[in-house]
Structures are given as structure tokens and as C-alpha cells.
PDB file of N, CA, C and O in Angstrom:
ATOM      1  N   UNK G 983       2.618   4.555  -0.406  1.00 64.00           N
ATOM      2  CA  UNK G 983       2.796   5.803   0.267  1.00 64.00           C
ATOM      3  C   UNK G 983       3.777   6.693  -0.467  1.00 64.00           C
ATOM      4  O   UNK G 983       4.399   6.278  -1.418  1.00 64.00           O
ATOM      5  N   UNK G 984       3.851   7.910  -0.012  1.00 73.00           N
ATOM      6  CA  UNK G 984       4.720   8.892  -0.640  1.00 73.00           C
ATOM      7  C   UNK G 984       5.295   9.773   0.454  1.00 73.00           C
ATOM      8  O   UNK G 984       4.672   9.965   1.494  1.00 73.00           O
ATOM      9  N   UNK G 985       6.474  10.299   0.222  1.00 80.00           N
ATOM     10  CA  UNK G 985       7.096  11.199   1.183  1.00 80.00           C
ATOM     11  C   UNK G 985       7.499  12.489   0.474  1.00 80.00           C
ATOM     12  O   UNK G 985       7.839  12.487  -0.701  1.00 80.00           O
ATOM     13  N   UNK G 986       7.440  13.583   1.226  1.00 86.00           N
ATOM     14  CA  UNK G 986       7.884  14.875   0.715  1.00 86.00           C
ATOM     15  C   UNK G 986       8.777  15.514   1.765  1.00 86.00           C
ATOM     16  O   UNK G 986       8.511  15.414   2.959  1.00 86.00           O
ATOM     17  N   UNK G 987       9.853  16.149   1.305  1.00 87.00           N
ATOM     18  CA  UNK G 987      10.772  16.826   2.213  1.00 87.00           C
ATOM     19  C   UNK G 987      10.543  18.335   2.114  1.00 87.00           C
ATOM     20  O   UNK G 987      10.499  18.885   1.015  1.00 87.00           O
ATOM     21  N   UNK G 988      10.396  18.977   3.245  1.00 90.00           N
ATOM     22  CA  UNK G 988      10.314  20.432   3.295  1.00 90.00           C
ATOM     23  C   UNK G 988      11.712  20.943   3.636  1.00 90.00           C
ATOM     24  O   UNK G 988      12.346  20.447   4.563  1.00 90.00           O
ATOM     25  N   UNK G 989      12.167  21.922   2.883  1.00 91.00           N
ATOM     26  CA  UNK G 989      13.508  22.430   3.110  1.00 91.00           C
ATOM     27  C   UNK G 989      13.480  23.932   3.366  1.00 91.00           C
ATOM     28  O   UNK G 989      12.562  24.634   2.960  1.00 91.00           O
ATOM     29  N   UNK G 990      14.522  24.392   4.048  1.00 92.00           N
ATOM     30  CA  UNK G 990      14.772  25.812   4.242  1.00 92.00           C
ATOM     31  C   UNK G 990      16.123  26.038   3.594  1.00 92.00           C
ATOM     32  O   UNK G 990      17.147  25.626   4.137  1.00 92.00           O
ATOM     33  N   UNK G 991      16.103  26.624   2.411  1.00 90.00           N
ATOM     34  CA  UNK G 991      17.333  26.672   1.622  1.00 90.00           C
ATOM     35  C   UNK G 991      17.663  25.252   1.180  1.00 90.00           C
ATOM     36  O   UNK G 991      16.830  24.564   0.609  1.00 90.00           O
ATOM     37  N   UNK G 992      18.864  24.803   1.500  1.00 89.00           N
ATOM     38  CA  UNK G 992      19.256  23.434   1.172  1.00 89.00           C
ATOM     39  C   UNK G 992      19.127  22.481   2.360  1.00 89.00           C
ATOM     40  O   UNK G 992      19.483  21.319   2.255  1.00 89.00           O
ATOM     41  N   UNK G 993      18.628  22.981   3.479  1.00 88.00           N
ATOM     42  CA  UNK G 993      18.542  22.165   4.689  1.00 88.00           C
ATOM     43  C   UNK G 993      17.151  21.551   4.851  1.00 88.00           C
ATOM     44  O   UNK G 993      16.152  22.277   4.874  1.00 88.00           O
ATOM     45  N   UNK G 994      17.086  20.219   4.983  1.00 85.00           N
ATOM     46  CA  UNK G 994      15.778  19.605   5.225  1.00 85.00           C
ATOM     47  C   UNK G 994      15.254  19.998   6.604  1.00 85.00           C
ATOM     48  O   UNK G 994      15.991  20.008   7.581  1.00 85.00           O
ATOM     49  N   UNK G 995      13.987  20.378   6.669  1.00 92.00           N
ATOM     50  CA  UNK G 995      13.361  20.801   7.910  1.00 92.00           C
ATOM     51  C   UNK G 995      12.399  19.722   8.424  1.00 92.00           C
ATOM     52  O   UNK G 995      12.383  19.410   9.596  1.00 92.00           O
ATOM     53  N   UNK G 996      11.613  19.158   7.540  1.00 91.00           N
ATOM     54  CA  UNK G 996      10.626  18.133   7.894  1.00 91.00           C
ATOM     55  C   UNK G 996      10.472  17.151   6.738  1.00 91.00           C
ATOM     56  O   UNK G 996      10.620  17.518   5.581  1.00 91.00           O
ATOM     57  N   UNK G 997      10.108  15.944   7.093  1.00 89.00           N
ATOM     58  CA  UNK G 997       9.708  14.949   6.106  1.00 89.00           C
ATOM     59  C   UNK G 997       8.267  14.581   6.432  1.00 89.00           C
ATOM     60  O   UNK G 997       7.947  14.265   7.579  1.00 89.00           O
ATOM     61  N   UNK G 998       7.416  14.674   5.440  1.00 88.00           N
ATOM     62  CA  UNK G 998       6.003  14.361   5.619  1.00 88.00           C
ATOM     63  C   UNK G 998       5.695  13.126   4.775  1.00 88.00           C
ATOM     64  O   UNK G 998       6.078  13.055   3.604  1.00 88.00           O
ATOM     65  N   UNK G 999       5.011  12.168   5.373  1.00 83.00           N
ATOM     66  CA  UNK G 999       4.621  10.978   4.621  1.00 83.00           C
ATOM     67  C   UNK G 999       3.112  10.956   4.422  1.00 83.00           C
ATOM     68  O   UNK G 999       2.356  11.430   5.270  1.00 83.00           O
ATOM     69  N   UNK G1000       2.705  10.416   3.299  1.00 79.00           N
ATOM     70  CA  UNK G1000       1.296  10.298   2.950  1.00 79.00           C
ATOM     71  C   UNK G1000       1.004   8.823   2.681  1.00 79.00           C
ATOM     72  O   UNK G1000       1.832   8.123   2.125  1.00 79.00           O
ATOM     73  N   UNK G1001      -0.160   8.381   3.065  1.00 77.00           N
ATOM     74  CA  UNK G1001      -0.536   6.996   2.820  1.00 77.00           C
ATOM     75  C   UNK G1001      -2.000   6.916   2.425  1.00 77.00           C
ATOM     76  O   UNK G1001      -2.822   7.697   2.911  1.00 77.00           O
ATOM     77  N   UNK G1002      -2.297   5.982   1.546  1.00 78.00           N
ATOM     78  CA  UNK G1002      -3.682   5.718   1.186  1.00 78.00           C
ATOM     79  C   UNK G1002      -4.345   4.963   2.324  1.00 78.00           C
ATOM     80  O   UNK G1002      -3.689   4.250   3.083  1.00 78.00           O
ATOM     81  N   UNK G1003      -5.636   5.095   2.436  1.00 85.00           N
ATOM     82  CA  UNK G1003      -6.405   4.342   3.424  1.00 85.00           C
ATOM     83  C   UNK G1003      -7.141   3.222   2.727  1.00 85.00           C
ATOM     84  O   UNK G1003      -7.581   3.366   1.591  1.00 85.00           O
ATOM     85  N   UNK G1004      -7.285   2.112   3.445  1.00 88.00           N
ATOM     86  CA  UNK G1004      -8.100   1.032   2.914  1.00 88.00           C
ATOM     87  C   UNK G1004      -9.558   1.459   2.921  1.00 88.00           C
ATOM     88  O   UNK G1004     -10.004   2.171   3.829  1.00 88.00           O
ATOM     89  N   UNK G1005     -10.288   1.016   1.930  1.00 91.00           N
ATOM     90  CA  UNK G1005     -11.721   1.287   1.924  1.00 91.00           C
ATOM     91  C   UNK G1005     -12.371   0.575   3.095  1.00 91.00           C
ATOM     92  O   UNK G1005     -11.928  -0.502   3.499  1.00 91.00           O
ATOM     93  N   UNK G1006     -13.412   1.163   3.631  1.00 91.00           N
ATOM     94  CA  UNK G1006     -14.080   0.584   4.792  1.00 91.00           C
ATOM     95  C   UNK G1006     -14.685  -0.783   4.494  1.00 91.00           C
ATOM     96  O   UNK G1006     -14.862  -1.599   5.398  1.00 91.00           O
ATOM     97  N   UNK G1007     -14.973  -1.058   3.229  1.00 93.00           N
ATOM     98  CA  UNK G1007     -15.573  -2.342   2.863  1.00 93.00           C
ATOM     99  C   UNK G1007     -14.551  -3.374   2.364  1.00 93.00           C
ATOM    100  O   UNK G1007     -14.923  -4.457   1.907  1.00 93.00           O
ATOM    101  N   UNK G1008     -13.268  -3.073   2.486  1.00 92.00           N
ATOM    102  CA  UNK G1008     -12.235  -3.971   1.958  1.00 92.00           C
ATOM    103  C   UNK G1008     -12.238  -5.326   2.649  1.00 92.00           C
ATOM    104  O   UNK G1008     -12.171  -6.369   1.980  1.00 92.00           O
ATOM    105  N   UNK G1009     -12.307  -5.350   3.967  1.00 88.00           N
ATOM    106  CA  UNK G1009     -12.266  -6.616   4.701  1.00 88.00           C
ATOM    107  C   UNK G1009     -13.444  -7.506   4.307  1.00 88.00           C
ATOM    108  O   UNK G1009     -13.270  -8.714   4.079  1.00 88.00           O
ATOM    109  N   UNK G1010     -14.625  -6.926   4.210  1.00 92.00           N
ATOM    110  CA  UNK G1010     -15.811  -7.702   3.836  1.00 92.00           C
ATOM    111  C   UNK G1010     -15.689  -8.224   2.405  1.00 92.00           C
ATOM    112  O   UNK G1010     -16.036  -9.370   2.111  1.00 92.00           O
ATOM    113  N   UNK G1011     -15.188  -7.398   1.503  1.00 94.00           N
ATOM    114  CA  UNK G1011     -15.013  -7.824   0.108  1.00 94.00           C
ATOM    115  C   UNK G1011     -14.026  -8.992   0.021  1.00 94.00           C
ATOM    116  O   UNK G1011     -14.260  -9.954  -0.718  1.00 94.00           O
ATOM    117  N   UNK G1012     -12.944  -8.925   0.792  1.00 93.00           N
ATOM    118  CA  UNK G1012     -11.965 -10.018   0.780  1.00 93.00           C
ATOM    119  C   UNK G1012     -12.560 -11.304   1.351  1.00 93.00           C
ATOM    120  O   UNK G1012     -12.294 -12.397   0.846  1.00 93.00           O
ATOM    121  N   UNK G1013     -13.391 -11.183   2.377  1.00 92.00           N
ATOM    122  CA  UNK G1013     -14.068 -12.366   2.938  1.00 92.00           C
ATOM    123  C   UNK G1013     -14.995 -12.994   1.904  1.00 92.00           C
ATOM    124  O   UNK G1013     -15.057 -14.212   1.760  1.00 92.00           O
ATOM    125  N   UNK G1014     -15.726 -12.162   1.179  1.00 95.00           N
ATOM    126  CA  UNK G1014     -16.637 -12.666   0.161  1.00 95.00           C
ATOM    127  C   UNK G1014     -15.872 -13.361  -0.965  1.00 95.00           C
ATOM    128  O   UNK G1014     -16.302 -14.408  -1.456  1.00 95.00           O
ATOM    129  N   UNK G1015     -14.758 -12.780  -1.376  1.00 95.00           N
ATOM    130  CA  UNK G1015     -13.939 -13.413  -2.405  1.00 95.00           C
ATOM    131  C   UNK G1015     -13.400 -14.760  -1.929  1.00 95.00           C
ATOM    132  O   UNK G1015     -13.417 -15.748  -2.673  1.00 95.00           O
ATOM    133  N   UNK G1016     -12.931 -14.812  -0.690  1.00 93.00           N
ATOM    134  CA  UNK G1016     -12.412 -16.067  -0.131  1.00 93.00           C
ATOM    135  C   UNK G1016     -13.506 -17.126  -0.093  1.00 93.00           C
ATOM    136  O   UNK G1016     -13.258 -18.301  -0.396  1.00 93.00           O
ATOM    137  N   UNK G1017     -14.734 -16.721   0.245  1.00 95.00           N
ATOM    138  CA  UNK G1017     -15.857 -17.668   0.285  1.00 95.00           C
ATOM    139  C   UNK G1017     -16.164 -18.232  -1.097  1.00 95.00           C
ATOM    140  O   UNK G1017     -16.666 -19.348  -1.219  1.00 95.00           O
ATOM    141  N   UNK G1018     -15.830 -17.473  -2.137  1.00 96.00           N
ATOM    142  CA  UNK G1018     -16.029 -17.932  -3.515  1.00 96.00           C
ATOM    143  C   UNK G1018     -14.839 -18.748  -4.023  1.00 96.00           C
ATOM    144  O   UNK G1018     -14.825 -19.172  -5.173  1.00 96.00           O
ATOM    145  N   UNK G1019     -13.816 -18.903  -3.175  1.00 95.00           N
ATOM    146  CA  UNK G1019     -12.639 -19.662  -3.568  1.00 95.00           C
ATOM    147  C   UNK G1019     -11.566 -18.849  -4.277  1.00 95.00           C
ATOM    148  O   UNK G1019     -10.627 -19.402  -4.834  1.00 95.00           O
ATOM    149  N   UNK G1020     -11.708 -17.533  -4.259  1.00 95.00           N
ATOM    150  CA  UNK G1020     -10.723 -16.659  -4.905  1.00 95.00           C
ATOM    151  C   UNK G1020      -9.557 -16.436  -3.945  1.00 95.00           C
ATOM    152  O   UNK G1020      -9.753 -16.056  -2.799  1.00 95.00           O
ATOM    153  N   UNK G1021      -8.357 -16.712  -4.419  1.00 93.00           N
ATOM    154  CA  UNK G1021      -7.154 -16.466  -3.616  1.00 93.00           C
ATOM    155  C   UNK G1021      -6.563 -15.126  -4.048  1.00 93.00           C
ATOM    156  O   UNK G1021      -6.125 -14.976  -5.175  1.00 93.00           O
ATOM    157  N   UNK G1022      -6.574 -14.169  -3.154  1.00 94.00           N
ATOM    158  CA  UNK G1022      -6.087 -12.824  -3.453  1.00 94.00           C
ATOM    159  C   UNK G1022      -4.706 -12.615  -2.848  1.00 94.00           C
ATOM    160  O   UNK G1022      -4.364 -13.207  -1.825  1.00 94.00           O
ATOM    161  N   UNK G1023      -3.910 -11.779  -3.497  1.00 95.00           N
ATOM    162  CA  UNK G1023      -2.614 -11.352  -2.973  1.00 95.00           C
ATOM    163  C   UNK G1023      -2.345  -9.949  -3.502  1.00 95.00           C
ATOM    164  O   UNK G1023      -3.080  -9.446  -4.343  1.00 95.00           O
ATOM    165  N   UNK G1024      -1.280  -9.341  -3.007  1.00 95.00           N
ATOM    166  CA  UNK G1024      -0.926  -7.978  -3.406  1.00 95.00           C
ATOM    167  C   UNK G1024       0.338  -8.017  -4.252  1.00 95.00           C
ATOM    168  O   UNK G1024       1.344  -8.596  -3.850  1.00 95.00           O
ATOM    169  N   UNK G1025       0.299  -7.382  -5.422  1.00 96.00           N
ATOM    170  CA  UNK G1025       1.469  -7.190  -6.276  1.00 96.00           C
ATOM    171  C   UNK G1025       1.518  -5.695  -6.547  1.00 96.00           C
ATOM    172  O   UNK G1025       0.667  -5.146  -7.243  1.00 96.00           O
ATOM    173  N   UNK G1026       2.487  -5.003  -5.942  1.00 94.00           N
ATOM    174  CA  UNK G1026       2.509  -3.549  -5.960  1.00 94.00           C
ATOM    175  C   UNK G1026       3.870  -2.999  -6.359  1.00 94.00           C
ATOM    176  O   UNK G1026       4.899  -3.584  -6.054  1.00 94.00           O
ATOM    177  N   UNK G1027       3.840  -1.859  -6.991  1.00 93.00           N
ATOM    178  CA  UNK G1027       5.068  -1.138  -7.308  1.00 93.00           C
ATOM    179  C   UNK G1027       5.534  -0.260  -6.160  1.00 93.00           C
ATOM    180  O   UNK G1027       6.614   0.315  -6.202  1.00 93.00           O
ATOM    181  N   UNK G1028       4.703  -0.154  -5.123  1.00 89.00           N
ATOM    182  CA  UNK G1028       5.065   0.656  -3.961  1.00 89.00           C
ATOM    183  C   UNK G1028       6.205   0.000  -3.182  1.00 89.00           C
ATOM    184  O   UNK G1028       6.513  -1.169  -3.377  1.00 89.00           O
ATOM    185  N   UNK G1029       6.799   0.760  -2.275  1.00 88.00           N
ATOM    186  CA  UNK G1029       7.901   0.283  -1.452  1.00 88.00           C
ATOM    187  C   UNK G1029       7.454  -0.756  -0.436  1.00 88.00           C
ATOM    188  O   UNK G1029       6.271  -0.889  -0.122  1.00 88.00           O
ATOM    189  N   UNK G1030       8.425  -1.475   0.094  1.00 92.00           N
ATOM    190  CA  UNK G1030       8.173  -2.570   1.025  1.00 92.00           C
ATOM    191  C   UNK G1030       7.373  -2.114   2.239  1.00 92.00           C
ATOM    192  O   UNK G1030       6.414  -2.777   2.642  1.00 92.00           O
ATOM    193  N   UNK G1031       7.735  -0.989   2.836  1.00 87.00           N
ATOM    194  CA  UNK G1031       7.041  -0.578   4.065  1.00 87.00           C
ATOM    195  C   UNK G1031       5.586  -0.235   3.814  1.00 87.00           C
ATOM    196  O   UNK G1031       4.711  -0.595   4.612  1.00 87.00           O
ATOM    197  N   UNK G1032       5.281   0.437   2.709  1.00 85.00           N
ATOM    198  CA  UNK G1032       3.889   0.781   2.401  1.00 85.00           C
ATOM    199  C   UNK G1032       3.069  -0.468   2.124  1.00 85.00           C
ATOM    200  O   UNK G1032       1.936  -0.597   2.599  1.00 85.00           O
ATOM    201  N   UNK G1033       3.639  -1.406   1.400  1.00 90.00           N
ATOM    202  CA  UNK G1033       2.928  -2.636   1.068  1.00 90.00           C
ATOM    203  C   UNK G1033       2.746  -3.504   2.313  1.00 90.00           C
ATOM    204  O   UNK G1033       1.707  -4.146   2.490  1.00 90.00           O
ATOM    205  N   UNK G1034       3.718  -3.499   3.205  1.00 91.00           N
ATOM    206  CA  UNK G1034       3.614  -4.285   4.440  1.00 91.00           C
ATOM    207  C   UNK G1034       2.447  -3.825   5.297  1.00 91.00           C
ATOM    208  O   UNK G1034       1.767  -4.645   5.923  1.00 91.00           O
ATOM    209  N   UNK G1035       2.186  -2.531   5.332  1.00 88.00           N
ATOM    210  CA  UNK G1035       1.061  -2.008   6.109  1.00 88.00           C
ATOM    211  C   UNK G1035      -0.256  -2.585   5.581  1.00 88.00           C
ATOM    212  O   UNK G1035      -1.097  -3.051   6.343  1.00 88.00           O
ATOM    213  N   UNK G1036      -0.420  -2.578   4.268  1.00 91.00           N
ATOM    214  CA  UNK G1036      -1.652  -3.099   3.668  1.00 91.00           C
ATOM    215  C   UNK G1036      -1.726  -4.612   3.841  1.00 91.00           C
ATOM    216  O   UNK G1036      -2.785  -5.164   4.135  1.00 91.00           O
ATOM    217  N   UNK G1037      -0.598  -5.278   3.703  1.00 93.00           N
ATOM    218  CA  UNK G1037      -0.561  -6.735   3.874  1.00 93.00           C
ATOM    219  C   UNK G1037      -0.999  -7.126   5.279  1.00 93.00           C
ATOM    220  O   UNK G1037      -1.812  -8.044   5.463  1.00 93.00           O
ATOM    221  N   UNK G1038      -0.474  -6.429   6.274  1.00 91.00           N
ATOM    222  CA  UNK G1038      -0.867  -6.726   7.663  1.00 91.00           C
ATOM    223  C   UNK G1038      -2.345  -6.434   7.904  1.00 91.00           C
ATOM    224  O   UNK G1038      -3.033  -7.183   8.577  1.00 91.00           O
ATOM    225  N   UNK G1039      -2.829  -5.348   7.347  1.00 90.00           N
ATOM    226  CA  UNK G1039      -4.223  -4.954   7.567  1.00 90.00           C
ATOM    227  C   UNK G1039      -5.214  -5.898   6.897  1.00 90.00           C
ATOM    228  O   UNK G1039      -6.327  -6.075   7.376  1.00 90.00           O
ATOM    229  N   UNK G1040      -4.799  -6.519   5.797  1.00 92.00           N
ATOM    230  CA  UNK G1040      -5.712  -7.379   5.049  1.00 92.00           C
ATOM    231  C   UNK G1040      -5.454  -8.865   5.245  1.00 92.00           C
ATOM    232  O   UNK G1040      -6.302  -9.683   4.913  1.00 92.00           O
ATOM    233  N   UNK G1041      -4.261  -9.200   5.748  1.00 92.00           N
ATOM    234  CA  UNK G1041      -3.901 -10.611   5.876  1.00 92.00           C
ATOM    235  C   UNK G1041      -3.470 -11.241   4.571  1.00 92.00           C
ATOM    236  O   UNK G1041      -3.311 -12.460   4.483  1.00 92.00           O
ATOM    237  N   UNK G1042      -3.275 -10.433   3.542  1.00 94.00           N
ATOM    238  CA  UNK G1042      -2.865 -10.953   2.237  1.00 94.00           C
ATOM    239  C   UNK G1042      -1.347 -11.046   2.128  1.00 94.00           C
ATOM    240  O   UNK G1042      -0.626 -10.221   2.699  1.00 94.00           O
ATOM    241  N   UNK G1043      -0.866 -12.030   1.372  1.00 95.00           N
ATOM    242  CA  UNK G1043       0.557 -12.076   1.063  1.00 95.00           C
ATOM    243  C   UNK G1043       0.836 -10.956   0.069  1.00 95.00           C
ATOM    244  O   UNK G1043      -0.053 -10.522  -0.676  1.00 95.00           O
ATOM    245  N   UNK G1044       2.080 -10.463   0.052  1.00 95.00           N
ATOM    246  CA  UNK G1044       2.376  -9.310  -0.775  1.00 95.00           C
ATOM    247  C   UNK G1044       3.764  -9.363  -1.374  1.00 95.00           C
ATOM    248  O   UNK G1044       4.679  -9.929  -0.791  1.00 95.00           O
ATOM    249  N   UNK G1045       3.900  -8.749  -2.539  1.00 95.00           N
ATOM    250  CA  UNK G1045       5.187  -8.519  -3.177  1.00 95.00           C
ATOM    251  C   UNK G1045       5.261  -7.035  -3.530  1.00 95.00           C
ATOM    252  O   UNK G1045       4.392  -6.510  -4.224  1.00 95.00           O
ATOM    253  N   UNK G1046       6.273  -6.360  -3.015  1.00 95.00           N
ATOM    254  CA  UNK G1046       6.453  -4.926  -3.259  1.00 95.00           C
ATOM    255  C   UNK G1046       7.512  -4.706  -4.324  1.00 95.00           C
ATOM    256  O   UNK G1046       8.276  -5.608  -4.672  1.00 95.00           O
ATOM    257  N   UNK G1047       7.571  -3.475  -4.829  1.00 94.00           N
ATOM    258  CA  UNK G1047       8.613  -3.095  -5.772  1.00 94.00           C
ATOM    259  C   UNK G1047       8.450  -3.704  -7.152  1.00 94.00           C
ATOM    260  O   UNK G1047       9.408  -3.755  -7.927  1.00 94.00           O
ATOM    261  N   UNK G1048       7.259  -4.127  -7.505  1.00 94.00           N
ATOM    262  CA  UNK G1048       7.036  -4.751  -8.805  1.00 94.00           C
ATOM    263  C   UNK G1048       7.017  -3.690  -9.909  1.00 94.00           C
ATOM    264  O   UNK G1048       6.491  -2.596  -9.731  1.00 94.00           O
ATOM    265  N   UNK G1049       7.603  -4.016 -11.028  1.00 94.00           N
ATOM    266  CA  UNK G1049       7.588  -3.113 -12.175  1.00 94.00           C
ATOM    267  C   UNK G1049       6.278  -3.337 -12.944  1.00 94.00           C
ATOM    268  O   UNK G1049       5.606  -4.351 -12.766  1.00 94.00           O
ATOM    269  N   UNK G1050       5.929  -2.413 -13.827  1.00 92.00           N
ATOM    270  CA  UNK G1050       4.730  -2.639 -14.638  1.00 92.00           C
ATOM    271  C   UNK G1050       4.798  -3.966 -15.420  1.00 92.00           C
ATOM    272  O   UNK G1050       3.800  -4.661 -15.538  1.00 92.00           O
ATOM    273  N   UNK G1051       5.976  -4.338 -15.884  1.00 93.00           N
ATOM    274  CA  UNK G1051       6.117  -5.605 -16.607  1.00 93.00           C
ATOM    275  C   UNK G1051       5.845  -6.800 -15.698  1.00 93.00           C
ATOM    276  O   UNK G1051       5.331  -7.821 -16.143  1.00 93.00           O
ATOM    277  N   UNK G1052       6.199  -6.677 -14.406  1.00 91.00           N
ATOM    278  CA  UNK G1052       5.936  -7.758 -13.461  1.00 91.00           C
ATOM    279  C   UNK G1052       4.447  -8.000 -13.271  1.00 91.00           C
ATOM    280  O   UNK G1052       4.038  -9.084 -12.867  1.00 91.00           O
ATOM    281  N   UNK G1053       3.642  -6.998 -13.560  1.00 89.00           N
ATOM    282  CA  UNK G1053       2.206  -7.079 -13.293  1.00 89.00           C
ATOM    283  C   UNK G1053       1.409  -7.588 -14.490  1.00 89.00           C
ATOM    284  O   UNK G1053       0.194  -7.647 -14.439  1.00 89.00           O
ATOM    285  N   UNK G1054       2.078  -7.949 -15.561  1.00 86.00           N
ATOM    286  CA  UNK G1054       1.370  -8.394 -16.775  1.00 86.00           C
ATOM    287  C   UNK G1054       1.090  -9.868 -16.738  1.00 86.00           C
ATOM    288  O   UNK G1054       1.714 -10.667 -16.220  1.00 86.00           O
TER     289      UNK G1054
END
């Protein structure tokens, strides 16, 4: 996810958050992978709260805050 602050001068007025949506076929794809014996997990550079939302929605274990080097 991402957040943006709207300001009036130097004063913050609103904070708006944006989040990606899971694809409608994600749950089915994960079930098919599990049936093939594939163990999936999430390794993301996003923040803990954004990754937790996806982890809960998919049932996958997750690690947030990963650097590009962590993903190699």
C-alpha cells in the first residue's frame, strides 16, 4: 500500500491510503498450487500492515520489509 498526505500550506489536512486488490482468481490459483505440492509464501518489500492484509486474505505466511537483496 501507499499513503499520501494532503496539506494546506504546511498543515496536513488528510491522509489518503491506497491498496492493491487481490485478483479474483488468486484463491483458486493458490489452491491449485497447493494441490500440486507447491508451498507458497509472501516475501515483500511493502510495510507490515499492507503485507498482513494480503497474508490474512490468502492464508499465506509472510515476511514484510524485505530488501531487493533479500528476494534473490
